[in-house]
Short mmCIF file of C-alpha atoms in Angstrom, two decimals:
data_model
loop_
_atom_site.label_atom_id
_atom_site.label_comp_id
_atom_site.label_asym_id
_atom_site.label_seq_id
_atom_site.Cartn_x
_atom_site.Cartn_y
_atom_site.Cartn_z
CA MET A 1190 55.39 61.25 121.00
CA LYS A 1191 54.12 63.89 118.99
CA ALA A 1192 51.23 65.33 118.99
CA ALA A 1193 48.43 65.13 116.02
CA ASP A 1194 48.38 68.66 115.63
CA GLU A 1195 51.55 69.08 115.99
CA PRO A 1196 54.26 70.58 112.79
CA ALA A 1197 56.22 68.69 111.04
CA TYR A 1198 59.32 70.62 112.41
CA LEU A 1199 59.50 73.54 114.56
CA THR A 1200 60.81 77.33 113.68
CA VAL A 1201 62.85 79.69 114.77
CA GLY A 1202 61.26 81.91 117.74
CA THR A 1203 58.97 78.63 119.37
CA ASP A 1204 58.45 78.79 122.54
CA VAL A 1205 59.29 74.99 123.83
CA SER A 1206 59.60 73.30 126.70
CA ALA A 1207 63.32 71.86 126.37
CA LYS A 1208 64.40 68.49 128.00
CA TYR A 1209 67.45 69.92 130.75
CA ARG A 1210 69.10 67.00 133.38
CA GLY A 1211 65.95 65.27 133.10
CA ALA A 1212 63.70 67.95 133.92
CA PHE A 1213 62.34 69.99 130.84
CA CYS A 1214 62.12 73.88 131.09
CA GLU A 1215 61.45 77.46 129.07
CA ALA A 1216 63.61 77.50 126.34
CA LYS A 1217 63.23 79.53 122.83
CA ILE A 1218 64.61 78.55 119.46
CA LYS A 1219 67.55 79.93 118.32
CA THR A 1220 67.94 78.07 114.88
CA VAL A 1221 67.47 74.61 113.07
CA LYS A 1222 69.65 72.68 110.77
CA ARG A 1223 65.86 70.96 109.25
CA LEU A 1224 65.42 67.23 108.42
CA VAL A 1225 62.54 65.63 108.44
CA LYS A 1226 62.43 62.26 106.92
CA VAL A 1227 58.99 61.56 104.98
CA LYS A 1228 57.54 57.82 104.69
CA VAL A 1229 56.00 57.54 101.35
CA LEU A 1230 52.90 55.13 99.68
CA LEU A 1231 53.61 55.74 95.69
CA LYS A 1232 49.38 55.50 94.17
CA GLN A 1233 51.36 53.78 91.06
CA ASP A 1234 53.04 50.92 92.48
CA ASN A 1235 51.30 50.67 95.45
CA THR A 1236 55.45 50.88 96.89
CA THR A 1237 57.19 53.20 100.39
CA GLN A 1238 60.22 54.73 99.78
CA LEU A 1239 61.73 57.67 102.46
CA VAL A 1240 62.17 60.99 101.42
CA GLN A 1241 63.11 63.71 102.07
CA ASP A 1242 60.93 66.80 103.01
CA ASP A 1243 62.89 68.79 100.35
CA GLN A 1244 61.55 66.23 97.83
CA VAL A 1245 58.32 66.28 98.63
CA LYS A 1246 55.49 68.32 96.94
CA GLY A 1247 52.74 69.57 99.31
CA PRO A 1248 51.33 69.45 102.65
CA LEU A 1249 53.73 67.64 105.67
CA ARG A 1250 51.34 66.20 107.63
CA VAL A 1251 50.49 62.35 107.55
CA GLY A 1252 47.45 61.14 105.11
CA ALA A 1253 48.76 64.02 103.39
CA ILE A 1254 48.70 63.55 98.75
CA VAL A 1255 52.02 65.15 97.61
CA GLU A 1256 54.16 64.52 94.73
CA THR A 1257 57.00 62.97 95.46
CA ARG A 1258 60.34 62.31 93.39
CA THR A 1259 61.43 59.26 92.89
CA SER A 1260 65.23 58.54 92.00
CA ASP A 1261 64.68 59.00 88.37
CA GLY A 1262 63.99 62.26 89.24
CA SER A 1263 60.60 62.38 88.04
CA PHE A 1264 57.43 63.46 90.46
CA GLN A 1265 54.74 61.26 91.41
CA GLU A 1266 51.37 61.07 93.64
CA ALA A 1267 51.98 59.80 97.22
CA ILE A 1268 50.43 59.21 100.24
CA ILE A 1269 51.92 60.19 103.70
CA SER A 1270 52.03 57.86 106.20
CA LYS A 1271 54.70 58.53 108.62
CA LEU A 1272 56.37 61.97 109.40
CA THR A 1273 59.57 61.58 111.37
CA ASP A 1274 61.34 65.27 112.50
CA ALA A 1275 65.06 64.28 112.90
CA SER A 1276 66.53 67.94 112.64
CA TRP A 1277 68.57 69.52 115.77
CA TYR A 1278 66.79 72.72 117.20
CA THR A 1279 69.98 74.93 118.94
CA VAL A 1280 67.30 76.69 121.87
CA VAL A 1281 68.23 79.19 124.80
CA PHE A 1282 67.64 79.38 127.85
CA ASP A 1283 65.76 81.90 130.14
CA ASP A 1284 69.57 82.05 131.74
CA GLY A 1285 71.08 82.36 128.84
CA ASP A 1286 72.53 79.31 128.44
CA GLU A 1287 72.70 77.20 124.64
CA ARG A 1288 71.70 73.03 123.83
CA THR A 1289 71.43 71.92 120.85
CA LEU A 1290 68.77 69.07 120.97
CA ARG A 1291 66.40 66.76 118.79
CA ARG A 1292 63.31 67.09 118.47
CA THR A 1293 62.28 64.50 121.38
CA SER A 1294 63.89 66.76 123.66
CA LEU A 1295 61.33 69.46 122.52
CA CYS A 1296 57.99 69.90 122.38
CA LEU A 1297 55.26 72.54 122.31
CA LYS A 1298 55.77 74.64 125.47
CA GLY A 1299 53.45 74.19 128.59
CA GLU A 1300 51.96 70.63 126.63
CA ARG A 1301 54.29 67.84 128.72
CA HIS A 1302 54.55 69.49 132.32
CA PHE A 1303 50.92 70.67 133.00
CA ALA A 1304 48.00 70.39 132.55
CA GLU A 1305 45.37 73.86 131.96
CA SER A 1306 42.33 72.43 133.73
CA GLU A 1307 45.20 71.26 136.14
CA THR A 1308 46.85 73.33 138.26
CA LEU A 1309 48.09 74.35 141.49
CA ASP A 1310 45.52 76.92 140.15
CA GLN A 1311 41.88 75.28 139.95
CA LEU A 1312 42.96 72.54 142.96
CA PRO A 1313 40.80 71.81 146.68
CA LEU A 1314 44.58 72.24 147.80
CA THR A 1315 42.23 72.71 151.44
CA ASN A 1316 40.64 68.56 151.16
CA PRO A 1317 43.97 66.33 149.78
CA GLU A 1318 41.92 63.33 149.48
CA HIS A 1319 40.05 65.53 146.07
CA PHE A 1320 43.53 66.48 144.14
CA GLY A 1321 42.59 65.27 140.86
CA THR A 1322 45.03 62.64 138.91
CA PRO A 1323 48.95 63.73 138.42
CA VAL A 1324 49.25 65.76 135.92
CA ILE A 1325 52.07 64.38 134.36
CA ALA A 1326 51.08 61.14 131.77
CA LYS A 1327 51.87 57.72 132.46
CA LYS A 1328 55.54 55.95 131.14
CA THR A 1329 54.55 54.01 127.88
CA ASN A 1330 57.07 51.56 126.52
CA ARG A 1331 60.52 53.20 124.95
CA GLY A 1332 60.42 52.74 121.44
CA ARG A 1333 57.02 51.92 120.96
CA ARG A 1334 54.49 54.43 119.42
CA SER A 1335 51.31 52.55 121.65
CA SER A 1336 50.98 51.43 125.22
CA LEU A 1337 48.81 48.51 124.28
CA PRO A 1338 49.86 46.07 126.20
CA VAL A 1339 51.00 43.12 123.60
CA THR A 1340 49.92 39.53 123.96
CA GLU A 1341 51.99 36.29 123.89
CA ASP A 1342 50.78 35.81 120.23
CA GLU A 1343 51.55 38.95 118.72
CA LYS A 1344 54.99 38.07 120.21
CA GLU A 1345 55.03 34.69 118.86
CA GLU A 1346 54.31 36.11 115.54
CA GLU A 1347 56.53 39.41 115.14
CA SER A 1348 59.79 36.20 116.67
CA SER A 1349 58.78 33.86 113.54
CA GLU A 1350 58.74 37.05 110.41
CA GLU A 1351 61.95 38.20 111.81
CA GLU A 1352 63.55 35.03 111.87
CA ASP A 1353 61.36 34.61 107.74
CA GLU A 1354 63.41 37.65 107.46
CA ASP A 1355 66.94 37.14 108.31
CA LYS A 1356 66.27 33.98 106.26
CA ARG A 1357 65.37 36.29 103.76
CA ARG A 1358 68.11 38.03 103.90
CA LEU A 1359 71.01 36.07 104.23
CA ASN A 1360 69.85 33.73 100.84
CA ASP A 1361 68.80 36.08 98.60
CA GLU A 1362 70.95 35.42 95.12
CA LEU A 1363 70.89 38.88 94.42
CA LEU A 1364 72.72 40.18 97.19
CA GLY A 1365 76.01 42.54 96.36
CA LYS A 1366 74.14 42.42 92.70
CA VAL A 1367 73.64 44.66 90.05
CA VAL A 1368 70.94 45.10 88.37
CA SER A 1369 68.43 47.53 86.27
CA VAL A 1370 65.70 48.70 87.65
CA VAL A 1371 62.76 49.71 85.51
CA SER A 1372 61.70 53.55 86.28
CA ALA A 1373 58.22 53.61 87.94
CA THR A 1374 57.00 56.42 85.50
CA GLU A 1375 59.16 55.15 81.70
CA ARG A 1376 58.61 51.85 81.45
CA THR A 1377 61.07 51.14 78.84
CA GLU A 1378 63.86 53.19 81.22
CA TRP A 1379 65.89 51.77 83.70
CA TYR A 1380 68.84 52.51 85.73
CA PRO A 1381 71.69 50.75 87.86
CA ALA A 1382 71.39 49.53 91.01
CA LEU A 1383 72.86 47.24 93.80
CA VAL A 1384 70.87 45.05 95.42
CA ILE A 1385 72.01 45.05 99.24
CA SER A 1386 70.57 43.43 102.80
CA PRO A 1387 66.86 44.82 103.95
CA SER A 1388 68.68 44.86 107.63
CA CYS A 1389 70.36 48.69 106.34
CA ASN A 1390 67.37 50.91 106.43
CA ASP A 1391 64.69 49.56 109.40
CA ASP A 1392 62.79 52.62 108.00
CA ILE A 1393 61.65 50.87 104.72
CA THR A 1394 59.83 48.90 104.30
CA VAL A 1395 60.98 45.73 102.35
CA LYS A 1396 57.92 43.34 101.77
CA LYS A 1397 59.03 39.16 100.73
CA ASP A 1398 58.22 40.50 96.79
CA GLN A 1399 60.83 43.33 97.17
CA CYS A 1400 64.41 44.17 97.98
CA LEU A 1401 66.73 46.87 99.07
CA VAL A 1402 68.88 48.64 96.56
CA ARG A 1403 70.76 51.54 96.39
CA SER A 1404 70.87 53.67 93.13
CA PHE A 1405 74.65 54.50 91.50
CA ILE A 1406 72.46 57.72 90.50
CA ASP A 1407 71.30 59.25 93.01
CA SER A 1408 72.93 57.36 96.27
CA LYS A 1409 69.60 56.72 97.92
CA PHE A 1410 67.74 53.81 99.03
CA TYR A 1411 64.79 52.20 98.06
CA SER A 1412 62.52 49.45 97.60
CA ILE A 1413 61.69 47.95 94.50
CA ALA A 1414 59.60 45.28 92.97
CA ARG A 1415 61.51 41.79 92.31
CA LYS A 1416 59.30 42.16 89.09
CA ASP A 1417 60.60 45.41 88.14
CA ILE A 1418 64.26 44.20 88.42
CA LYS A 1419 66.95 42.35 86.13
CA GLU A 1420 70.22 41.57 86.68
CA VAL A 1421 73.21 42.70 84.27
CA ASP A 1422 75.38 42.19 82.92
CA ILE A 1423 77.55 45.23 82.92
CA LEU A 1424 81.19 44.14 82.54
CA ASN A 1425 80.40 42.91 78.96
CA LEU A 1426 78.40 46.08 78.27
CA PRO A 1427 79.94 47.84 75.10
CA GLU A 1428 81.87 51.65 76.40
CA SER A 1429 79.37 53.41 73.60
CA GLU A 1430 76.58 52.23 76.19
CA LEU A 1431 78.59 52.93 79.27
CA SER A 1432 79.55 56.10 78.34
CA THR A 1433 75.95 56.86 77.63
CA LYS A 1434 73.99 55.84 80.66
CA PRO A 1435 74.25 57.92 83.58
CA GLY A 1436 74.98 55.65 86.32
CA LEU A 1437 76.67 52.41 84.77
CA GLN A 1438 80.15 53.77 84.21
CA LYS A 1439 80.27 53.89 88.20
CA ALA A 1440 78.58 50.80 88.40
CA SER A 1441 81.13 49.15 85.94
CA ILE A 1442 83.94 50.57 88.03
CA PHE A 1443 82.46 49.22 91.26
CA LEU A 1444 82.42 45.40 89.71
CA LYS A 1445 85.64 45.83 88.96
CA THR A 1446 87.94 46.77 91.82
CA ARG A 1447 84.98 47.07 94.35
CA VAL A 1448 86.11 50.80 94.71
CA VAL A 1449 82.25 53.39 96.00
CA PRO A 1450 81.64 55.51 93.43
CA ASP A 1451 81.91 59.90 94.72
CA ASN A 1452 78.56 59.90 95.16
CA TRP A 1453 78.35 57.23 97.69
CA LYS A 1454 80.50 59.58 99.90
CA MET A 1455 80.58 62.24 102.26
CA ASP A 1456 83.34 65.72 101.65
CA ILE A 1457 85.99 64.70 104.68
CA SER A 1458 85.65 68.42 105.00
CA GLU A 1459 81.95 68.13 106.55
CA ILE A 1460 82.88 65.73 108.42
CA LEU A 1461 85.09 68.07 110.71
CA GLU A 1462 83.12 70.81 110.83
CA SER A 1463 80.41 68.76 112.14
CA SER A 1464 83.55 67.70 114.46
CA SER A 1465 85.10 71.49 115.21
CA SER A 1466 81.41 72.56 115.75
CA ASP A 1467 80.72 70.33 118.48
CA ASP A 1468 84.08 70.88 119.80
CA GLU A 1469 82.88 75.06 120.88
CA ASP A 1470 80.41 73.76 122.62
CA GLY A 1471 82.74 72.82 125.80
CA PRO A 1472 85.35 74.49 127.54
CA ALA A 1473 88.35 74.60 125.40
CA GLU A 1474 90.42 74.11 127.25
CA GLU A 1475 90.00 71.07 128.77
CA ASN A 1476 88.91 70.16 125.56
CA ASP A 1477 92.40 70.86 124.16
CA GLU A 1478 93.90 69.17 127.24
CA GLU A 1479 91.83 65.73 127.12
CA LYS A 1480 93.10 65.76 123.12
CA GLU A 1481 96.69 66.08 124.31
CA LYS A 1482 96.01 62.97 126.52
CA GLU A 1483 94.13 61.14 124.57
CA ALA A 1484 96.20 61.40 121.36
CA LYS A 1485 100.08 60.38 123.36
CA LYS A 1486 97.70 57.69 124.28
CA THR A 1487 96.86 56.24 120.91
CA GLU A 1488 100.54 56.45 120.00
CA GLU A 1489 101.77 54.74 122.52
CA GLU A 1490 99.23 51.84 122.72
CA VAL A 1491 98.66 51.67 119.24
CA PRO A 1492 100.32 49.41 117.04
CA GLU A 1493 102.01 50.76 114.15
CA GLU A 1494 99.97 48.00 111.18
CA GLU A 1495 96.28 49.66 112.75
CA LEU A 1496 97.39 53.12 111.59
CA ASP A 1497 96.06 54.02 108.90
CA PRO A 1498 94.30 57.83 108.46
CA GLU A 1499 93.71 57.21 104.68
CA GLU A 1500 91.72 54.68 104.69
CA ARG A 1501 90.20 55.49 108.23
CA ASP A 1502 88.87 58.58 106.33
CA ASN A 1503 87.74 56.53 103.42
CA PHE A 1504 85.46 54.39 106.29
CA LEU A 1505 83.91 57.87 108.10
CA GLN A 1506 83.14 59.34 104.37
CA GLN A 1507 81.77 56.33 102.67
CA LEU A 1508 79.35 55.92 106.77
CA TYR A 1509 78.44 59.18 106.86
CA LYS A 1510 76.86 59.66 103.53
CA PHE A 1511 75.34 55.63 103.92
CA MET A 1512 73.96 57.19 107.65
CA GLU A 1513 73.04 60.44 105.79
CA ASP A 1514 70.97 58.82 102.37
CA ARG A 1515 68.54 56.19 105.49
CA GLY A 1516 67.63 59.28 106.87
CA THR A 1517 70.09 59.03 109.86
CA PRO A 1518 71.98 61.61 109.60
CA ILE A 1519 75.17 61.92 112.03
CA ASN A 1520 75.68 65.22 112.26
CA LYS A 1521 77.46 65.81 115.98
CA PRO A 1522 80.62 62.95 116.48
CA PRO A 1523 79.40 60.04 119.38
CA VAL A 1524 80.65 59.95 122.22
CA LEU A 1525 81.29 57.18 125.12
CA GLY A 1526 81.84 56.88 128.87
CA TYR A 1527 82.52 61.03 128.46
CA LYS A 1528 84.94 60.65 125.60
CA ASP A 1529 84.41 60.61 121.80
CA LEU A 1530 84.09 57.05 120.32
CA ASN A 1531 85.79 55.67 117.27
CA LEU A 1532 84.07 54.35 115.78
CA PHE A 1533 86.44 53.12 113.11
CA LYS A 1534 88.42 51.20 116.21
CA LEU A 1535 85.59 50.35 117.00
CA PHE A 1536 84.15 48.63 113.88
CA ARG A 1537 87.25 46.73 113.37
CA LEU A 1538 87.11 44.94 117.06
CA VAL A 1539 83.18 44.13 116.13
CA TYR A 1540 84.11 42.70 112.95
CA HIS A 1541 87.64 40.46 113.98
CA GLN A 1542 84.86 38.43 116.87
CA GLY A 1543 82.90 37.79 113.73
CA GLY A 1544 80.23 40.43 113.91
CA CYS A 1545 77.46 42.07 115.73
CA ASP A 1546 75.11 39.07 115.11
CA ASN A 1547 78.36 36.80 116.37
CA ILE A 1548 78.90 37.88 119.51
CA ASP A 1549 76.72 37.22 122.62
CA SER A 1550 78.83 37.16 125.34
CA GLY A 1551 78.50 40.33 127.79
CA ALA A 1552 82.12 39.81 129.00
CA VAL A 1553 83.32 40.14 124.71
CA TRP A 1554 81.29 43.36 124.62
CA LYS A 1555 83.20 44.29 127.79
CA GLN A 1556 86.29 43.58 126.76
CA ILE A 1557 85.91 45.71 122.64
CA TYR A 1558 84.50 48.40 125.72
CA MET A 1559 88.58 48.40 126.90
CA ASP A 1560 90.20 47.37 123.86
CA LEU A 1561 88.86 51.15 122.79
CA GLY A 1562 90.85 52.70 125.35
CA ILE A 1563 87.54 54.02 127.29
CA PRO A 1564 88.25 53.87 130.67
CA ILE A 1565 85.31 50.98 132.45
CA LEU A 1566 83.03 53.71 135.06
CA ASN A 1567 80.37 51.77 135.56
CA SER A 1568 78.79 48.13 135.07
CA ALA A 1569 77.11 48.94 132.02
CA ALA A 1570 79.76 49.15 129.21
CA SER A 1571 79.35 46.22 127.34
CA TYR A 1572 75.24 47.57 126.49
CA ASN A 1573 76.20 50.85 126.35
CA VAL A 1574 79.23 49.73 124.31
CA LYS A 1575 76.51 46.99 121.89
CA THR A 1576 74.04 49.93 121.93
CA ALA A 1577 76.64 52.66 120.32
CA TYR A 1578 77.38 49.48 117.64
CA ARG A 1579 73.99 49.80 116.90
CA LYS A 1580 73.01 53.18 116.52
CA TYR A 1581 75.80 53.83 114.37
CA LEU A 1582 77.97 50.80 112.64
CA TYR A 1583 75.51 47.81 112.45
CA GLY A 1584 73.47 48.68 109.46
CA PHE A 1585 76.73 49.40 107.43
CA GLU A 1586 77.87 46.01 109.15
CA GLU A 1587 75.15 44.65 106.79
CA TYR A 1588 75.57 46.88 104.32
CA CYS A 1589 79.31 46.14 103.83
CA ARG A 1590 78.61 42.33 104.28
CA SER A 1591 75.64 42.80 101.48
CA ALA A 1592 77.45 44.57 98.87
CA ASN A 1593 81.15 42.92 99.74
CA ILE A 1594 82.73 46.14 100.68
CA GLN A 1595 85.26 45.83 102.72
CA PHE A 1596 88.50 48.11 103.75
CA ARG A 1597 91.93 47.40 104.20
CA THR A 1598 92.43 47.71 107.43
CA VAL A 1599 89.77 46.16 108.92
CA HIS A 1600 89.27 43.12 106.73
CA HIS A 1601 93.39 42.65 106.66
CA HIS A 1602 92.94 39.78 108.72
CA GLU A 1603 90.34 37.73 108.37
CA PRO A 1604 87.69 37.51 111.52
CA LYS A 1605 86.96 34.19 113.54
CA LYS A 1606 84.18 32.35 112.69
CA LYS A 1607 85.07 32.96 108.38
CA LYS A 1608 88.19 31.88 107.83
CA LYS A 1609 86.38 28.64 105.94
CA LYS A 1610 84.43 31.27 103.85
CA LYS A 1611 87.66 33.82 103.33
CA LYS A 1612 89.87 30.29 101.78
CA LYS A 1613 86.36 29.41 99.05
#
């Protein structure tokens, strides 16, 4: 966790302690691919939004009063409640080795491995019983901001809140519908958006009287009060109004064909660039050999009806853009068992089991792992593939389900536990 006085992001040339094979070693930042997620509380309507730092005017620190860009392009006064550095840093170690790491694997030089007041020079080495306390901080619960113990009452409250949230998510009548959202600055203005499941984005707080929407104008996610949302019968609007109002044409096409607008998809060249840049880091010969072997295996093992490059690209374009707009971009191709993880195939395999929430058995996850064509190297295969799915695909699964977005290669077979619904 970052110290309170640390900057929101680190700059090129900064001396840091970088994690390498479990230990922190001295290094210097060479390049930065900057991305800072800023969670703000809008003063006007007291709602929460998650934006990127380039949409914020003012100092990037928690508690600072800034101006943030809203979905309609205007600026509103807000207070920063949380900062998350999602940047990628390429660092150079003393021996010339380079690594590309997240901020969680970096800290300002010296802060983590020693405290200045507890160096060996100042410790009474002649008397070991008088040694000071260990200089490395105690381990805290991973994933929790606070190291305070959680009481049973709090656990019960959290579980009951989660159950209520799940019920609300499943029973919301507005899910998957195109609505008009009243502008926060000018109450007479509105923009079209799609209501989606709150489970799509954990970084945006969606209260009981709010909905999570995705704008047809800028493709971003927003938490909007229900009183500012109205269902729109776009299919019956005159062509003159569809062409004049920004985003309405895209919403109309989506309702008629379920084809998402172009600004909800990432250019395939950007996805290929991230893949090729990742390949350059490793030995070229080994990667080429592995790719050839994998290509041969793919041709031999995968049935012809499952090979659909066009639909796979369509899937990846939507997934990568969804993750970027959500604030959790996939900057490098995911890896599982020392092999590139086929996200499209993993999504299809889990869908045919009824979705992530319907898989309770570790044996099913293990079978999915094997179906991906990845050799099982240890007993944690089922856990690893489930963790990878939850990281890269669970939010997208909820998003596709709530928005009724389908892919022909994935949905041409009905999932095991949803046959009755499909027939209806």
